[in-house]
Amino acid sequence: MGTSGVAARAATTEADLRAALHASGVVGVWEWDVPQRRIILDHGAAGLIAGDARLAGRPLSVEEATTCIHPDDQGWLTDYIFSTARVGGSFLCEYRVCTPGGEERWLLSRGRIDLGEDGQPVLGHGILIDITESRSGGQTFFAIPDDPSAHPLERAADHCVAAREALSGAGNSVLQTLIDVALWEIGRELARLERAQRRRAMN
């Protein structure tokens, strides 16, 4: 197979994987320059949480990047974002967004804030998963950064997020998409785990 044939096959594989991701609920990717307090969203994330897909790829302030967050979740989520930024580590929470079309959606945001050599947070990166169909009512959820009792799934998600970041400069979008698939499945399992814990707490 020639070079053009390999490239075409890789492009087809990536397109198939992207389609599977979209159908499965992965709706976006985010990156956060912590020292500059600037967030970069991909097309899907920009459309959902910033309200305008045309903002994809542009450095946004936290306020600009969270325009569509539900008013009842805006306060605690902003506090959680900045508290995580101060210490680094895991980022995991559920919150609602109000789309420009007036629809309310539930998102699961999963990622990690990396520390620099000086121990200060420098870069965050993660994914957004639409959990509207599986989310039932009421309380929001967020994780305490770097909880020593973290579930193995949470540690696996951290490793996958780190792998995705490591591959960002490799020029292999198929590998990155495979990591996204793994993150989606881990995110689904984490959502199930959290709902089970909530049900046990209510009984």
Short mmCIF file of C-alpha atoms in Angstrom, two decimals:
data_model
loop_
_atom_site.label_atom_id
_atom_site.label_comp_id
_atom_site.label_asym_id
_atom_site.label_seq_id
_atom_site.Cartn_x
_atom_site.Cartn_y
_atom_site.Cartn_z
CA MET A 1 0.00 0.00 0.00
CA GLY A 2 1.37 3.42 -0.96
CA THR A 3 1.77 6.42 1.30
CA SER A 4 -1.48 7.95 0.08
CA GLY A 5 -3.31 4.68 0.76
CA VAL A 6 -1.99 4.51 4.33
CA ALA A 7 -2.98 8.13 4.93
CA ALA A 8 -6.47 7.51 3.55
CA ARG A 9 -6.91 4.42 5.73
CA ALA A 10 -5.74 6.33 8.83
CA ALA A 11 -8.13 9.18 8.03
CA THR A 12 -11.02 6.73 7.66
CA THR A 13 -10.15 5.01 10.95
CA GLU A 14 -10.00 8.35 12.74
CA ALA A 15 -13.32 9.44 11.24
CA ASP A 16 -14.95 6.19 12.37
CA LEU A 17 -13.55 6.58 15.88
CA ARG A 18 -14.65 10.20 16.08
CA ALA A 19 -18.14 9.19 15.00
CA ALA A 20 -18.20 6.48 17.68
CA LEU A 21 -17.06 8.97 20.30
CA HIS A 22 -19.75 11.45 19.36
CA ALA A 23 -22.45 8.78 19.43
CA SER A 24 -21.19 7.57 22.81
CA GLY A 25 -21.41 10.92 24.56
CA VAL A 26 -17.93 12.44 24.39
CA VAL A 27 -18.73 16.01 23.40
CA GLY A 28 -15.53 17.98 23.83
CA VAL A 29 -11.96 18.47 24.97
CA TRP A 30 -10.58 21.30 27.10
CA GLU A 31 -7.12 22.61 27.95
CA TRP A 32 -6.31 25.15 30.65
CA ASP A 33 -3.23 27.36 30.90
CA VAL A 34 -3.36 27.80 34.67
CA PRO A 35 -0.79 30.64 35.13
CA GLN A 36 -2.44 32.70 32.38
CA ARG A 37 -5.94 31.67 33.48
CA ARG A 38 -6.89 30.90 29.89
CA ILE A 39 -8.98 27.95 28.70
CA ILE A 40 -8.92 26.51 25.18
CA LEU A 41 -11.93 24.48 24.04
CA ASP A 42 -12.43 22.33 20.99
CA HIS A 43 -15.43 22.77 18.70
CA GLY A 44 -17.82 20.62 20.75
CA ALA A 45 -16.87 22.04 24.13
CA ALA A 46 -17.01 25.64 22.89
CA GLY A 47 -20.52 25.14 21.56
CA LEU A 48 -21.79 23.61 24.79
CA ILE A 49 -20.17 25.54 27.63
CA ALA A 50 -19.12 28.80 25.97
CA GLY A 51 -22.20 29.01 23.76
CA ASP A 52 -20.37 29.52 20.48
CA ALA A 53 -18.46 26.82 18.57
CA ARG A 54 -16.60 29.58 16.71
CA LEU A 55 -14.66 30.22 19.93
CA ALA A 56 -12.90 26.86 19.54
CA GLY A 57 -9.13 27.16 19.72
CA ARG A 58 -9.16 30.67 21.17
CA PRO A 59 -7.73 31.39 24.64
CA LEU A 60 -10.73 32.27 26.84
CA SER A 61 -11.07 33.52 30.38
CA VAL A 62 -12.88 31.24 32.83
CA GLU A 63 -15.87 33.57 32.63
CA GLU A 64 -15.95 33.44 28.83
CA ALA A 65 -15.50 29.67 28.77
CA THR A 66 -18.36 29.00 31.20
CA THR A 67 -21.04 31.30 29.78
CA CYS A 68 -23.60 28.50 29.40
CA ILE A 69 -23.15 26.90 32.83
CA HIS A 70 -26.50 26.66 34.63
CA PRO A 71 -26.94 29.59 37.06
CA ASP A 72 -27.42 27.21 40.00
CA ASP A 73 -24.09 25.51 39.23
CA GLN A 74 -22.06 28.56 38.24
CA GLY A 75 -20.94 29.58 41.74
CA TRP A 76 -19.78 26.26 43.13
CA LEU A 77 -18.22 25.24 39.80
CA THR A 78 -16.15 28.43 39.60
CA ASP A 79 -14.98 27.85 43.18
CA TYR A 80 -14.08 24.25 42.32
CA ILE A 81 -12.16 25.30 39.20
CA PHE A 82 -9.99 27.75 41.11
CA SER A 83 -9.51 25.49 44.15
CA THR A 84 -8.28 22.72 41.85
CA ALA A 85 -6.01 25.20 40.08
CA ARG A 86 -4.33 26.05 43.37
CA VAL A 87 -3.34 22.47 44.22
CA GLY A 88 -3.35 20.56 40.93
CA GLY A 89 -4.37 16.95 40.53
CA SER A 90 -7.61 15.33 39.42
CA PHE A 91 -10.54 17.29 38.07
CA LEU A 92 -13.91 15.52 38.15
CA CYS A 93 -17.36 17.04 38.42
CA GLU A 94 -20.89 17.01 37.03
CA TYR A 95 -22.80 20.15 36.14
CA ARG A 96 -25.59 21.47 33.96
CA VAL A 97 -25.38 23.70 30.92
CA CYS A 98 -28.11 25.70 29.23
CA THR A 99 -27.53 25.56 25.48
CA PRO A 100 -28.19 28.60 23.25
CA GLY A 101 -31.29 26.72 22.04
CA GLY A 102 -32.67 26.59 25.59
CA GLU A 103 -31.94 22.92 26.24
CA GLU A 104 -30.56 21.80 29.61
CA ARG A 105 -27.80 19.17 29.48
CA TRP A 106 -25.74 17.38 32.14
CA LEU A 107 -21.98 17.14 31.56
CA LEU A 108 -19.28 15.11 33.28
CA SER A 109 -15.92 16.87 33.13
CA ARG A 110 -12.88 14.69 33.74
CA GLY A 111 -9.26 15.79 33.61
CA ARG A 112 -6.10 16.65 35.47
CA ILE A 113 -4.13 19.74 36.44
CA ASP A 114 -0.38 19.07 36.04
CA LEU A 115 2.29 20.57 38.28
CA GLY A 116 5.52 22.17 37.10
CA GLU A 117 9.01 21.55 38.47
CA ASP A 118 8.36 24.16 41.14
CA GLY A 119 5.28 22.30 42.33
CA GLN A 120 2.89 24.92 40.98
CA PRO A 121 -0.03 24.03 38.66
CA VAL A 122 0.80 24.80 35.03
CA LEU A 123 -1.53 22.98 32.62
CA GLY A 124 -4.91 21.33 32.80
CA HIS A 125 -6.47 19.06 30.19
CA GLY A 126 -9.50 16.82 30.01
CA ILE A 127 -12.72 15.81 28.30
CA LEU A 128 -16.45 16.50 28.53
CA ILE A 129 -19.00 13.68 28.44
CA ASP A 130 -22.74 14.23 27.98
CA ILE A 131 -24.47 12.21 30.71
CA THR A 132 -27.94 13.75 30.35
CA GLU A 133 -29.70 10.50 29.50
CA SER A 134 -28.24 8.63 32.47
CA ARG A 135 -28.39 11.47 34.98
CA SER A 136 -31.35 11.55 37.35
CA GLY A 137 -32.10 14.57 39.43
CA GLY A 138 -30.77 16.81 41.95
CA GLN A 139 -27.38 16.99 43.51
CA THR A 140 -24.19 17.88 41.70
CA PHE A 141 -20.99 15.95 42.28
CA PHE A 142 -17.34 16.86 42.36
CA ALA A 143 -14.19 15.08 43.49
CA ILE A 144 -11.66 16.29 46.02
CA PRO A 145 -8.34 16.74 44.15
CA ASP A 146 -5.83 13.93 44.73
CA ASP A 147 -7.95 12.04 47.22
CA PRO A 148 -5.65 9.26 48.53
CA SER A 149 -8.62 6.89 48.58
CA ALA A 150 -9.30 7.44 44.87
CA HIS A 151 -10.99 4.58 43.07
CA PRO A 152 -8.84 2.64 40.54
CA LEU A 153 -11.04 4.05 37.76
CA GLU A 154 -10.09 7.57 38.79
CA ARG A 155 -6.40 6.69 38.70
CA ALA A 156 -6.89 5.06 35.28
CA ALA A 157 -8.56 8.23 34.00
CA ASP A 158 -5.62 10.31 35.24
CA HIS A 159 -3.19 8.07 33.34
CA CYS A 160 -5.28 8.27 30.17
CA VAL A 161 -5.47 12.06 30.36
CA ALA A 162 -1.69 12.19 30.86
CA ALA A 163 -1.20 9.86 27.87
CA ARG A 164 -3.42 12.06 25.71
CA GLU A 165 -1.36 15.10 26.61
CA ALA A 166 1.89 13.24 25.94
CA LEU A 167 0.64 12.29 22.48
CA SER A 168 -0.48 15.82 21.60
CA GLY A 169 2.78 16.58 19.81
CA ALA A 170 3.23 13.17 18.20
CA GLY A 171 1.07 13.92 15.19
CA ASN A 172 -0.88 10.66 15.54
CA SER A 173 -4.53 11.64 15.81
CA VAL A 174 -5.67 8.00 15.67
CA LEU A 175 -3.83 7.20 18.91
CA GLN A 176 -5.29 10.30 20.54
CA THR A 177 -8.76 9.21 19.47
CA LEU A 178 -8.20 5.75 20.94
CA ILE A 179 -7.25 7.41 24.23
CA ASP A 180 -10.46 9.44 23.97
CA VAL A 181 -12.44 6.20 23.58
CA ALA A 182 -10.81 4.79 26.73
CA LEU A 183 -11.53 8.03 28.60
CA TRP A 184 -15.15 7.92 27.53
CA GLU A 185 -15.60 4.38 28.81
CA ILE A 186 -13.83 5.19 32.08
CA GLY A 187 -16.00 8.28 32.42
CA ARG A 188 -19.14 6.21 31.96
CA GLU A 189 -17.99 3.78 34.64
CA LEU A 190 -17.15 6.64 37.00
CA ALA A 191 -20.61 8.09 36.46
CA ARG A 192 -22.18 4.70 37.27
CA LEU A 193 -19.98 4.39 40.37
CA GLU A 194 -20.94 7.84 41.60
CA ARG A 195 -24.66 7.15 41.10
CA ALA A 196 -24.36 3.87 42.99
CA GLN A 197 -22.60 5.65 45.87
CA ARG A 198 -25.33 8.29 45.91
CA ARG A 199 -28.06 5.64 46.06
CA ARG A 200 -26.31 3.86 48.95
CA ALA A 201 -26.02 7.15 50.83
CA MET A 202 -29.77 7.75 50.44
CA ASN A 203 -30.72 4.27 51.76
#
